[in-house]
mmCIF file of C-alpha atoms in Angstrom:
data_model
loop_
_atom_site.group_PDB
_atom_site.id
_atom_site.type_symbol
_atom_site.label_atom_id
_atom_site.label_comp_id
_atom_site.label_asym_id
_atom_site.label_seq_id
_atom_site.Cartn_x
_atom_site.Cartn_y
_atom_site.Cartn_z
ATOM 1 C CA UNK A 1 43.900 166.003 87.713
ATOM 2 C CA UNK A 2 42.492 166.199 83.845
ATOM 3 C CA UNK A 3 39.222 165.085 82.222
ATOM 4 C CA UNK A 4 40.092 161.321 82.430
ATOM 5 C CA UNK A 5 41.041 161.381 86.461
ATOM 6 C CA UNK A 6 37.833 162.982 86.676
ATOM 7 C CA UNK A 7 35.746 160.370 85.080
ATOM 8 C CA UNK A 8 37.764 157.439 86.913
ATOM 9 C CA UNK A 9 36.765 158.785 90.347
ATOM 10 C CA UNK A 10 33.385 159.415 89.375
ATOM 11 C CA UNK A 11 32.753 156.393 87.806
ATOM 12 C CA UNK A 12 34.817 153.855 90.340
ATOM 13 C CA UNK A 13 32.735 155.547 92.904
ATOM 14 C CA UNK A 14 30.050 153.772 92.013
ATOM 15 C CA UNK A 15 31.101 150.404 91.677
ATOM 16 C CA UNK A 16 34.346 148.123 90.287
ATOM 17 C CA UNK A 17 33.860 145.077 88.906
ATOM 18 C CA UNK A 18 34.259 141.367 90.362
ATOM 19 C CA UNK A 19 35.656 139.817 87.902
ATOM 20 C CA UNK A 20 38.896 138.016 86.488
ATOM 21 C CA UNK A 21 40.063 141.211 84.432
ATOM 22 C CA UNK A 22 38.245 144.096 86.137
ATOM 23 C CA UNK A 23 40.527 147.159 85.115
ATOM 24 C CA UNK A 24 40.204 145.979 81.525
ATOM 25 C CA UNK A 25 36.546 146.166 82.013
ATOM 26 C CA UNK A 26 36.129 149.238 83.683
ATOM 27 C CA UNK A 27 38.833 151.171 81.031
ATOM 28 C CA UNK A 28 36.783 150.356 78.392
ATOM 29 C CA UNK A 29 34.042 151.445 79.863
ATOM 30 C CA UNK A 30 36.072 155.007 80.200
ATOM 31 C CA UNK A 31 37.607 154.492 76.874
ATOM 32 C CA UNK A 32 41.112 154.286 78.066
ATOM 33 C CA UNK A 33 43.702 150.989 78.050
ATOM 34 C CA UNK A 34 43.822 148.583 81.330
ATOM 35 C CA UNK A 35 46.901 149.790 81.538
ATOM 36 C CA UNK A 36 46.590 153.188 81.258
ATOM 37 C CA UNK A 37 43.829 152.702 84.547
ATOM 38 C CA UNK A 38 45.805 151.369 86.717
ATOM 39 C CA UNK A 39 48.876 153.858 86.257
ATOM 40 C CA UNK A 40 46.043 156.464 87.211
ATOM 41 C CA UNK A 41 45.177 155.035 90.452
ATOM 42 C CA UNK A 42 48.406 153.943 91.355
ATOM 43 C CA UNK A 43 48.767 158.013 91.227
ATOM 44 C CA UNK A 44 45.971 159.160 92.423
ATOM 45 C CA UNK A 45 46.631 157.262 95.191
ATOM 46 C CA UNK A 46 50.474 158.339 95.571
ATOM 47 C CA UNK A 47 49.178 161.623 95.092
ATOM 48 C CA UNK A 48 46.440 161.786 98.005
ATOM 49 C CA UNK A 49 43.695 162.115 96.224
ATOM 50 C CA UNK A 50 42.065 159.108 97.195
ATOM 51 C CA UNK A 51 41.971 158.017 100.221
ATOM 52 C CA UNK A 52 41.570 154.362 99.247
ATOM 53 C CA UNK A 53 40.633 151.886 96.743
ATOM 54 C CA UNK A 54 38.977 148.983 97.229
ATOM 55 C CA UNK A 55 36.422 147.835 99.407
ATOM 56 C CA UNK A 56 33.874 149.690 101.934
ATOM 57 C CA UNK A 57 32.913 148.028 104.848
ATOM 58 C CA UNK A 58 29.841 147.921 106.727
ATOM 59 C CA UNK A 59 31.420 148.066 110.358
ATOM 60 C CA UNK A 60 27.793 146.744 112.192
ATOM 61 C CA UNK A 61 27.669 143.976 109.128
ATOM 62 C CA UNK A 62 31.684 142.596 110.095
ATOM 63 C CA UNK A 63 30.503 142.352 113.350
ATOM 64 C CA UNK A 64 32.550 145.761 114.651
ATOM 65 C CA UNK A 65 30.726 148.977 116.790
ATOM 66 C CA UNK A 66 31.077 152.084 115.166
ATOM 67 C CA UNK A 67 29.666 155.225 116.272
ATOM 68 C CA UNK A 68 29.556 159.169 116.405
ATOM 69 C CA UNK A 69 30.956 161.023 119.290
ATOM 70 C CA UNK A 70 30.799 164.829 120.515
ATOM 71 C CA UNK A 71 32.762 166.632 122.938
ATOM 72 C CA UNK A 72 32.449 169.970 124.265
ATOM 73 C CA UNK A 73 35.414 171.290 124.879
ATOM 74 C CA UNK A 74 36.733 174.778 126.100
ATOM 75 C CA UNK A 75 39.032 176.444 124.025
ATOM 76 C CA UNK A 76 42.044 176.656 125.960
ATOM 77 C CA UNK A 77 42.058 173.001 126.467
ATOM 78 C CA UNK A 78 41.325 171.972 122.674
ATOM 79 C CA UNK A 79 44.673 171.558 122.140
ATOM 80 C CA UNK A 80 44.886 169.427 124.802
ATOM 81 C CA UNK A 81 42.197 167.409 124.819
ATOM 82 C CA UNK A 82 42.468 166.937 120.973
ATOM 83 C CA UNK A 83 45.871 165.066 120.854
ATOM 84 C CA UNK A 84 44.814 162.765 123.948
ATOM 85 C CA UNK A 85 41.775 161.762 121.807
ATOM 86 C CA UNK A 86 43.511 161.094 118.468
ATOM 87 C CA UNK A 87 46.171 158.953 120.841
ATOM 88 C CA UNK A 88 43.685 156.250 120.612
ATOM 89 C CA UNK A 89 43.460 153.736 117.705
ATOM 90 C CA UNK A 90 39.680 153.558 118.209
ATOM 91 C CA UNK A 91 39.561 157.207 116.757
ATOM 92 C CA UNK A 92 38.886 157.052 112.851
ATOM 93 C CA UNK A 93 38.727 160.536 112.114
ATOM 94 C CA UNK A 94 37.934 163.551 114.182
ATOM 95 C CA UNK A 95 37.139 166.732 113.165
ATOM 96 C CA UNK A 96 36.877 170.208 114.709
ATOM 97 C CA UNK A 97 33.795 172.173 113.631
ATOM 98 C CA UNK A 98 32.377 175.261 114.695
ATOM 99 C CA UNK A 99 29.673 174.849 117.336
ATOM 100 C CA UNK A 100 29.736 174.155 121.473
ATOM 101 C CA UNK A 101 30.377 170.936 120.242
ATOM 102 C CA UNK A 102 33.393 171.580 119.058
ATOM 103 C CA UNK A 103 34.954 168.194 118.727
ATOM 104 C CA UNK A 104 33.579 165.290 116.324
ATOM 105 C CA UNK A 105 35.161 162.053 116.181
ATOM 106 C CA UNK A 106 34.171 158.712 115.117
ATOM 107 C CA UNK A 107 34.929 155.199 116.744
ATOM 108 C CA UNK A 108 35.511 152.258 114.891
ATOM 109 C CA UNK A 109 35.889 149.158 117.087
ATOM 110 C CA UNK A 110 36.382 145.360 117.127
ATOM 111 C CA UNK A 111 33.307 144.703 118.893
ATOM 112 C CA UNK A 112 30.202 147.148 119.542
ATOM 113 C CA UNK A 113 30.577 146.346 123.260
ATOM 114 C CA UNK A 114 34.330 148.348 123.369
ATOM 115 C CA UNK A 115 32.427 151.605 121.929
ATOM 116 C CA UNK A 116 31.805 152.054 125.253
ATOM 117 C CA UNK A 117 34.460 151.331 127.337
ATOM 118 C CA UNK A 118 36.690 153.879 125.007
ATOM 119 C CA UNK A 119 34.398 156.735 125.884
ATOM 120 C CA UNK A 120 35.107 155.986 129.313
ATOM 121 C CA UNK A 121 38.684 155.729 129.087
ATOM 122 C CA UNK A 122 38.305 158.904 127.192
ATOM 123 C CA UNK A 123 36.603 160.751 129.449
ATOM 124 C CA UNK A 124 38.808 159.649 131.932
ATOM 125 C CA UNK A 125 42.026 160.323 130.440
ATOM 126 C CA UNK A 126 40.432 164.280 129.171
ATOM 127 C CA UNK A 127 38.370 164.900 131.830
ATOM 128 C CA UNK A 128 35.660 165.799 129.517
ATOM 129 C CA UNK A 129 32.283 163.825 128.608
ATOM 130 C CA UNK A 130 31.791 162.594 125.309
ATOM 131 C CA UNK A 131 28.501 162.502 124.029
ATOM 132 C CA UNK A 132 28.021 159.079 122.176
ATOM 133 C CA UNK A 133 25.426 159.595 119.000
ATOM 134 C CA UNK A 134 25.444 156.095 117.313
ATOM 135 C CA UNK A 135 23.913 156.104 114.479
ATOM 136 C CA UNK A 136 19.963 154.679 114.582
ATOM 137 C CA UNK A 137 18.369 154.793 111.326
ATOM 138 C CA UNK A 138 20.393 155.104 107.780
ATOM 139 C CA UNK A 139 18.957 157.318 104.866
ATOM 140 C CA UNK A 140 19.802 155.844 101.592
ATOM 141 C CA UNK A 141 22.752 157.923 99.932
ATOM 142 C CA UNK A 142 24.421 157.422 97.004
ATOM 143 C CA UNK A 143 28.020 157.501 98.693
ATOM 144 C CA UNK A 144 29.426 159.713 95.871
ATOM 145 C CA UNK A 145 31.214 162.782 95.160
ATOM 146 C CA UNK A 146 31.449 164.231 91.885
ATOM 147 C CA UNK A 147 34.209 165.949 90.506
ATOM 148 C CA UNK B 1 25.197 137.071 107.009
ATOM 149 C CA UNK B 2 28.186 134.509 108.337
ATOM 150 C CA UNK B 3 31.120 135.084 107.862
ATOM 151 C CA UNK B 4 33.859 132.748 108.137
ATOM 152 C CA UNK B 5 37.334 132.130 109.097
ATOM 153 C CA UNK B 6 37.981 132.242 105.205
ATOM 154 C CA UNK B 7 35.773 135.146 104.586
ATOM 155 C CA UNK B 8 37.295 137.508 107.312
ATOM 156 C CA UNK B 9 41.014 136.641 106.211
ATOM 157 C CA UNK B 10 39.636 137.623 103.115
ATOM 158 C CA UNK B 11 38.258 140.685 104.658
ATOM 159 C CA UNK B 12 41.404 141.609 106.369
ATOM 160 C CA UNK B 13 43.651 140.662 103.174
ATOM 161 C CA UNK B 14 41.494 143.682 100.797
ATOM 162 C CA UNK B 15 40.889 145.939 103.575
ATOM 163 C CA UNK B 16 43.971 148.557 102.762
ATOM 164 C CA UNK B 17 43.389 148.311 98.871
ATOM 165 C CA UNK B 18 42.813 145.668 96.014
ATOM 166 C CA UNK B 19 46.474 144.965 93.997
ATOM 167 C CA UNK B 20 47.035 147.266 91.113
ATOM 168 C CA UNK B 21 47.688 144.692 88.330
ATOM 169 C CA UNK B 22 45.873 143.120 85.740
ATOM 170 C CA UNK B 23 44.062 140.365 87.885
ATOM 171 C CA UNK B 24 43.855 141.491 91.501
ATOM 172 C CA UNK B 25 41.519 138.516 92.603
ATOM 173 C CA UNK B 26 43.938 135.681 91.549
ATOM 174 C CA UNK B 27 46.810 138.222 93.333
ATOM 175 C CA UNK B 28 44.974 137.856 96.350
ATOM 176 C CA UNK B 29 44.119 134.154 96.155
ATOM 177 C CA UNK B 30 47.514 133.801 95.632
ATOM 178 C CA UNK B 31 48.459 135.016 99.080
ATOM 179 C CA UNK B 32 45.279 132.883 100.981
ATOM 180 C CA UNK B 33 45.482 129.731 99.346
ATOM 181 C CA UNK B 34 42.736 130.161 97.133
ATOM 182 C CA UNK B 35 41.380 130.385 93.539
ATOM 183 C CA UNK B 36 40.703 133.688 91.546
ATOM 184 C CA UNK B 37 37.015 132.369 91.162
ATOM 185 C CA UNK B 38 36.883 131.651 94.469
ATOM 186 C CA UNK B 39 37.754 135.107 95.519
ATOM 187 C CA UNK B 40 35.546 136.877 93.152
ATOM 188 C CA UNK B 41 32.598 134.282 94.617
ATOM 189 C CA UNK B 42 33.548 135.474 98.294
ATOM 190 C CA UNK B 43 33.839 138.679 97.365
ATOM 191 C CA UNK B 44 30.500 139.036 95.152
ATOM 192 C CA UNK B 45 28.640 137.305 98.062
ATOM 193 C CA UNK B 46 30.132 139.422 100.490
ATOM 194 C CA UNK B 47 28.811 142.518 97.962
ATOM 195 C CA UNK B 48 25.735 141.018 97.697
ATOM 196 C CA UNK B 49 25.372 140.204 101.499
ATOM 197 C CA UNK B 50 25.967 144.048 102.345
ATOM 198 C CA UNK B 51 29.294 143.299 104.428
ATOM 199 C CA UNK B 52 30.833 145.188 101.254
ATOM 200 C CA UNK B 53 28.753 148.409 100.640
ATOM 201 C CA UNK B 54 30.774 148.946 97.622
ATOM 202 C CA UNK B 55 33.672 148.290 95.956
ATOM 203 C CA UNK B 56 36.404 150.935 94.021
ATOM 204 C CA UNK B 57 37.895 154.742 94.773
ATOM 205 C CA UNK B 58 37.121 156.049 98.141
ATOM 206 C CA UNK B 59 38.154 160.003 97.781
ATOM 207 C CA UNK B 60 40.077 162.686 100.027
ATOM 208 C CA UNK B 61 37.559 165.813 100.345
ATOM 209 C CA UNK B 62 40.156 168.006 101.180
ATOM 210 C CA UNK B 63 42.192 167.219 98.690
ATOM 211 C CA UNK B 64 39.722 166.969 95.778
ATOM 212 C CA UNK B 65 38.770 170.748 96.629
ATOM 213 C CA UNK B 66 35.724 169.821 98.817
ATOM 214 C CA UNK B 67 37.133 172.062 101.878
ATOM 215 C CA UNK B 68 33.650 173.088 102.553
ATOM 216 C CA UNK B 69 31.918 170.367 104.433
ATOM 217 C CA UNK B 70 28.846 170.967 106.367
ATOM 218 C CA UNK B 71 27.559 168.693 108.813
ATOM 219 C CA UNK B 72 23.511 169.808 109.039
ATOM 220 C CA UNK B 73 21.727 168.795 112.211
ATOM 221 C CA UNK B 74 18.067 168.692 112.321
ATOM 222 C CA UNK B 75 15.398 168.449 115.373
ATOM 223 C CA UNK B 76 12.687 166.709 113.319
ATOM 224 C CA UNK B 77 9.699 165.491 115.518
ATOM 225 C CA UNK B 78 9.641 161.523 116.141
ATOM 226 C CA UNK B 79 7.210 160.546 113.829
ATOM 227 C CA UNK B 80 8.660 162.318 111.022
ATOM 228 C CA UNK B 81 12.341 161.375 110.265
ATOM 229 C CA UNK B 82 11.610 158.451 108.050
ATOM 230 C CA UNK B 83 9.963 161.329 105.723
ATOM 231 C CA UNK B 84 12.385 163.760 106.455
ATOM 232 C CA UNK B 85 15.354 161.712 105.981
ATOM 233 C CA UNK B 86 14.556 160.298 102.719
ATOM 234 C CA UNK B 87 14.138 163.431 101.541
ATOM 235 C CA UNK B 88 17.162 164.538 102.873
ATOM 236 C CA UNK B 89 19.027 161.678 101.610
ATOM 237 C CA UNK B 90 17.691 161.680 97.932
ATOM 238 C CA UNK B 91 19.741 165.095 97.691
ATOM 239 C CA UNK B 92 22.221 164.863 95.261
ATOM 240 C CA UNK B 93 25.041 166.937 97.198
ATOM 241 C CA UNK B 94 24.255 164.970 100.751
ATOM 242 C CA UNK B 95 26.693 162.091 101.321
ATOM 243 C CA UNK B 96 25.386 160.670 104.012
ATOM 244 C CA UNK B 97 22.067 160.836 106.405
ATOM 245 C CA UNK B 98 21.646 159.394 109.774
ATOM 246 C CA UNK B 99 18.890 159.563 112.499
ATOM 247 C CA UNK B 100 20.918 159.740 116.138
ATOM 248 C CA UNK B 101 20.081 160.052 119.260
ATOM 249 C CA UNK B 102 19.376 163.104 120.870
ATOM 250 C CA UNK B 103 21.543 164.171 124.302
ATOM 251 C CA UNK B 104 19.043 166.650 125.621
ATOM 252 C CA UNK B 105 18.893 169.513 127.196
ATOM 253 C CA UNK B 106 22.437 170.396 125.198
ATOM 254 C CA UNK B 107 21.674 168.474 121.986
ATOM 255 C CA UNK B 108 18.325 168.525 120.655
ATOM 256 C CA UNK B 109 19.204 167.165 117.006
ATOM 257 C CA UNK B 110 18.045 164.259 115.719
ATOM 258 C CA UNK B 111 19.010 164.056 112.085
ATOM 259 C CA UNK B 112 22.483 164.464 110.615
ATOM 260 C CA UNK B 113 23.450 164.853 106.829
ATOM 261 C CA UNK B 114 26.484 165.582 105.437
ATOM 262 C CA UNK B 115 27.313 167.988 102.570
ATOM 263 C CA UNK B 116 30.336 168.452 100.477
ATOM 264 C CA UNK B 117 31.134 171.701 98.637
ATOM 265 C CA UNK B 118 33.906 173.741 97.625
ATOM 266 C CA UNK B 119 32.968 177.326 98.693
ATOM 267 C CA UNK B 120 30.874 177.905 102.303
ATOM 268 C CA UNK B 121 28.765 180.307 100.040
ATOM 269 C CA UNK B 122 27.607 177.729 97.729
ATOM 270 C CA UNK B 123 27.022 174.959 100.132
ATOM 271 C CA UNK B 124 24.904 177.640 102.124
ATOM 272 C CA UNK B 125 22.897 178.225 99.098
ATOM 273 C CA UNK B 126 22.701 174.618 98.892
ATOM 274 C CA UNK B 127 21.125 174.066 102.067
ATOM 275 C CA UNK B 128 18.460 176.947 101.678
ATOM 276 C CA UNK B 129 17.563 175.794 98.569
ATOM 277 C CA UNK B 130 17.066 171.877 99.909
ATOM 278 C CA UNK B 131 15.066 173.933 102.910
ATOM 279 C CA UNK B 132 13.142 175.726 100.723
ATOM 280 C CA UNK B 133 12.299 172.697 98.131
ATOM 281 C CA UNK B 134 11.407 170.286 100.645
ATOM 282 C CA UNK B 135 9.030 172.306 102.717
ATOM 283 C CA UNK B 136 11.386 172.363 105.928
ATOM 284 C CA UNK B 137 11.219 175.720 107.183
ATOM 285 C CA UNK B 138 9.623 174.342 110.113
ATOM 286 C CA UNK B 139 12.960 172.731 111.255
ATOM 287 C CA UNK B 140 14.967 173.717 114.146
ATOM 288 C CA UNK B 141 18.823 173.182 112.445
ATOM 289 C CA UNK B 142 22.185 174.199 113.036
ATOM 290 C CA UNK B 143 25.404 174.162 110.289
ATOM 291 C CA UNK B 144 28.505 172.239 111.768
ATOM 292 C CA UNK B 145 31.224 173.732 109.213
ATOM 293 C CA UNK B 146 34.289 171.408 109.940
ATOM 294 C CA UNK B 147 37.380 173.416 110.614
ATOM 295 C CA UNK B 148 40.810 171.676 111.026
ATOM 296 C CA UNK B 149 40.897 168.229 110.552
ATOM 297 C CA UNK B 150 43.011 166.246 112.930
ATOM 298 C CA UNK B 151 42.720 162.844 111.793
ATOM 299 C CA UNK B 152 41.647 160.369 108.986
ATOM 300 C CA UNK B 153 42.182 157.027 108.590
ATOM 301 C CA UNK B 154 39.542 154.287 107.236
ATOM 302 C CA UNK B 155 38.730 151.899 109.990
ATOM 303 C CA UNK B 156 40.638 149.012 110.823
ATOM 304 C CA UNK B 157 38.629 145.625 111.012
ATOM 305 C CA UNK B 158 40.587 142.531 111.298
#
């Protein structure tokens, strides 16, 4: 990753154009060719380092549930417990971190309603409760990471 | 907003990543049946309607060096998370701020931000210094560092 990768993602972060040429726009903002863009991406992408381009979704706005969930669970059955969770398509991401509440997942569903019906077939299936923490209230961020 | 049978193809079409060529919108009309302008009309409108947050790179932490991410959990009393959570969320290192509910007696918390660093030092620092700055001493909070993580995808919609 040099200078120019760096200024791509931190300026396609914010926002890519609509319109009929968009990486020609967007390169000249950056002072590099259209082409020279989209070879970029197309290895950033290959490469891992994003994750993604194109649009972000607001899961409540498409009419889906999405929402936070916590488990505590003991150590000796992490392992355990871990791959039964990330066995469901529901499960986004899910991360470890290091608290009592050791497991942190989120669920992204067709409809808000089958949020909760895959905490219960989770805690079914694991044997442990999940602790559902949908979001209520959003803080205005600016979604961005620089490098 | 309403979406529409058109609209949520549409939605389904972009959802993995826009084409990497010279005129990704006419790309995808291609493969729906519809215009370029129509697509970039859809697409603005779904932009402007807030069913598109954004458009353009959606980043890897890990990869990008951010190894260090924090999740910072707050017990702020009722009355004053609006305040708190702007504050919070006018940070420039917090990427993203959220009032949840609380599961008491185990889970007091009430406020959840999320910050990205490359060192646990500095992102330590960080958070003192936000503390310190915005007058939340007060503050019952606990630091969630994220150890292994076991699974990202972005969601699937349609």
């Amino acid at each position: 990753m040099d200078d120019t990768d760096r200024a791509i993602i931190n300026r396609l972060q914010e926002s890519f154009p609509i319109t009929d040429r968009p990486y020609l726009q967007a390169a000249r903002e950056l002072g590099i060719e259209e082409d020279e863009l989209i070879r970029r991406l197309q290895s950033m992408l290959e490469s891992k380092l994003l994750s993604r381009f194109g649009p972000m979704y607001h899961a409540e706005r498409l009419g889906g549930g999405l929402s936070l969930c916590a488990m505590r669970v003991p150590q000796h059955e992490f392992e355990r417990v871990n791959e039964q969770v990330n066995v469901f398509p529901e499960v986004a991401h899910n991360y470890a971190r290091d608290h009592e509440f050791n497991m942190w997942f989120v669920l992204a569903t067709e409809t808000p309603e089958r949020i909760g019906s895959v905490i219960r077939e989770i805690e079914q299936l694991t044997g442990c409760r999940v602790y559902n923490m949908p979001k209520e209230e959003e803080f205005f961020v600016g979604l961005k990471l620089e490098v | 907003m309403v979406l529409s049978e058109r609209d949520n193809h549409l939605i389904a079409e972009i959802q993995d990543g826009l084409p990497l060529s010279s005129r990704p919108y006419r790309e995808i009309g291609r493969r729906l049946g519809l215009s370029e302008l129509q697509v970039i009309e859809r697409i603005s409108a779904l932009q402007d309607g807030g069913v598109i947050k954004r458009m353009g790179i959606v980043v890897r932490h890990h990869e990008l060096g951010y190894t260090a991410n924090a999740m910072v959990v707050w017990d702020v009393p009722d009355d004053q998370v609006d305040s708190v959570g702007e504050k919070l969320g006018s940070q420039p290192c917090v990427t993203l701020c959220y009032q949840r509910p609380r599961k008491l007696p185990e889970w007091p918390y009430n406020l959840f931000c999320m910050i990205h660093g490359r060192e646990r030092e500095r992102v330590l620092e960080h958070i003192d210094s936000i503390v310190a700055s915005q007058g939340l001493e007060q503050l019952p909070r606990k630091i969630l560092f994220s150890g292994k993580r076991f699974k990202q995808r972005g969601a699937k919609y349609r």
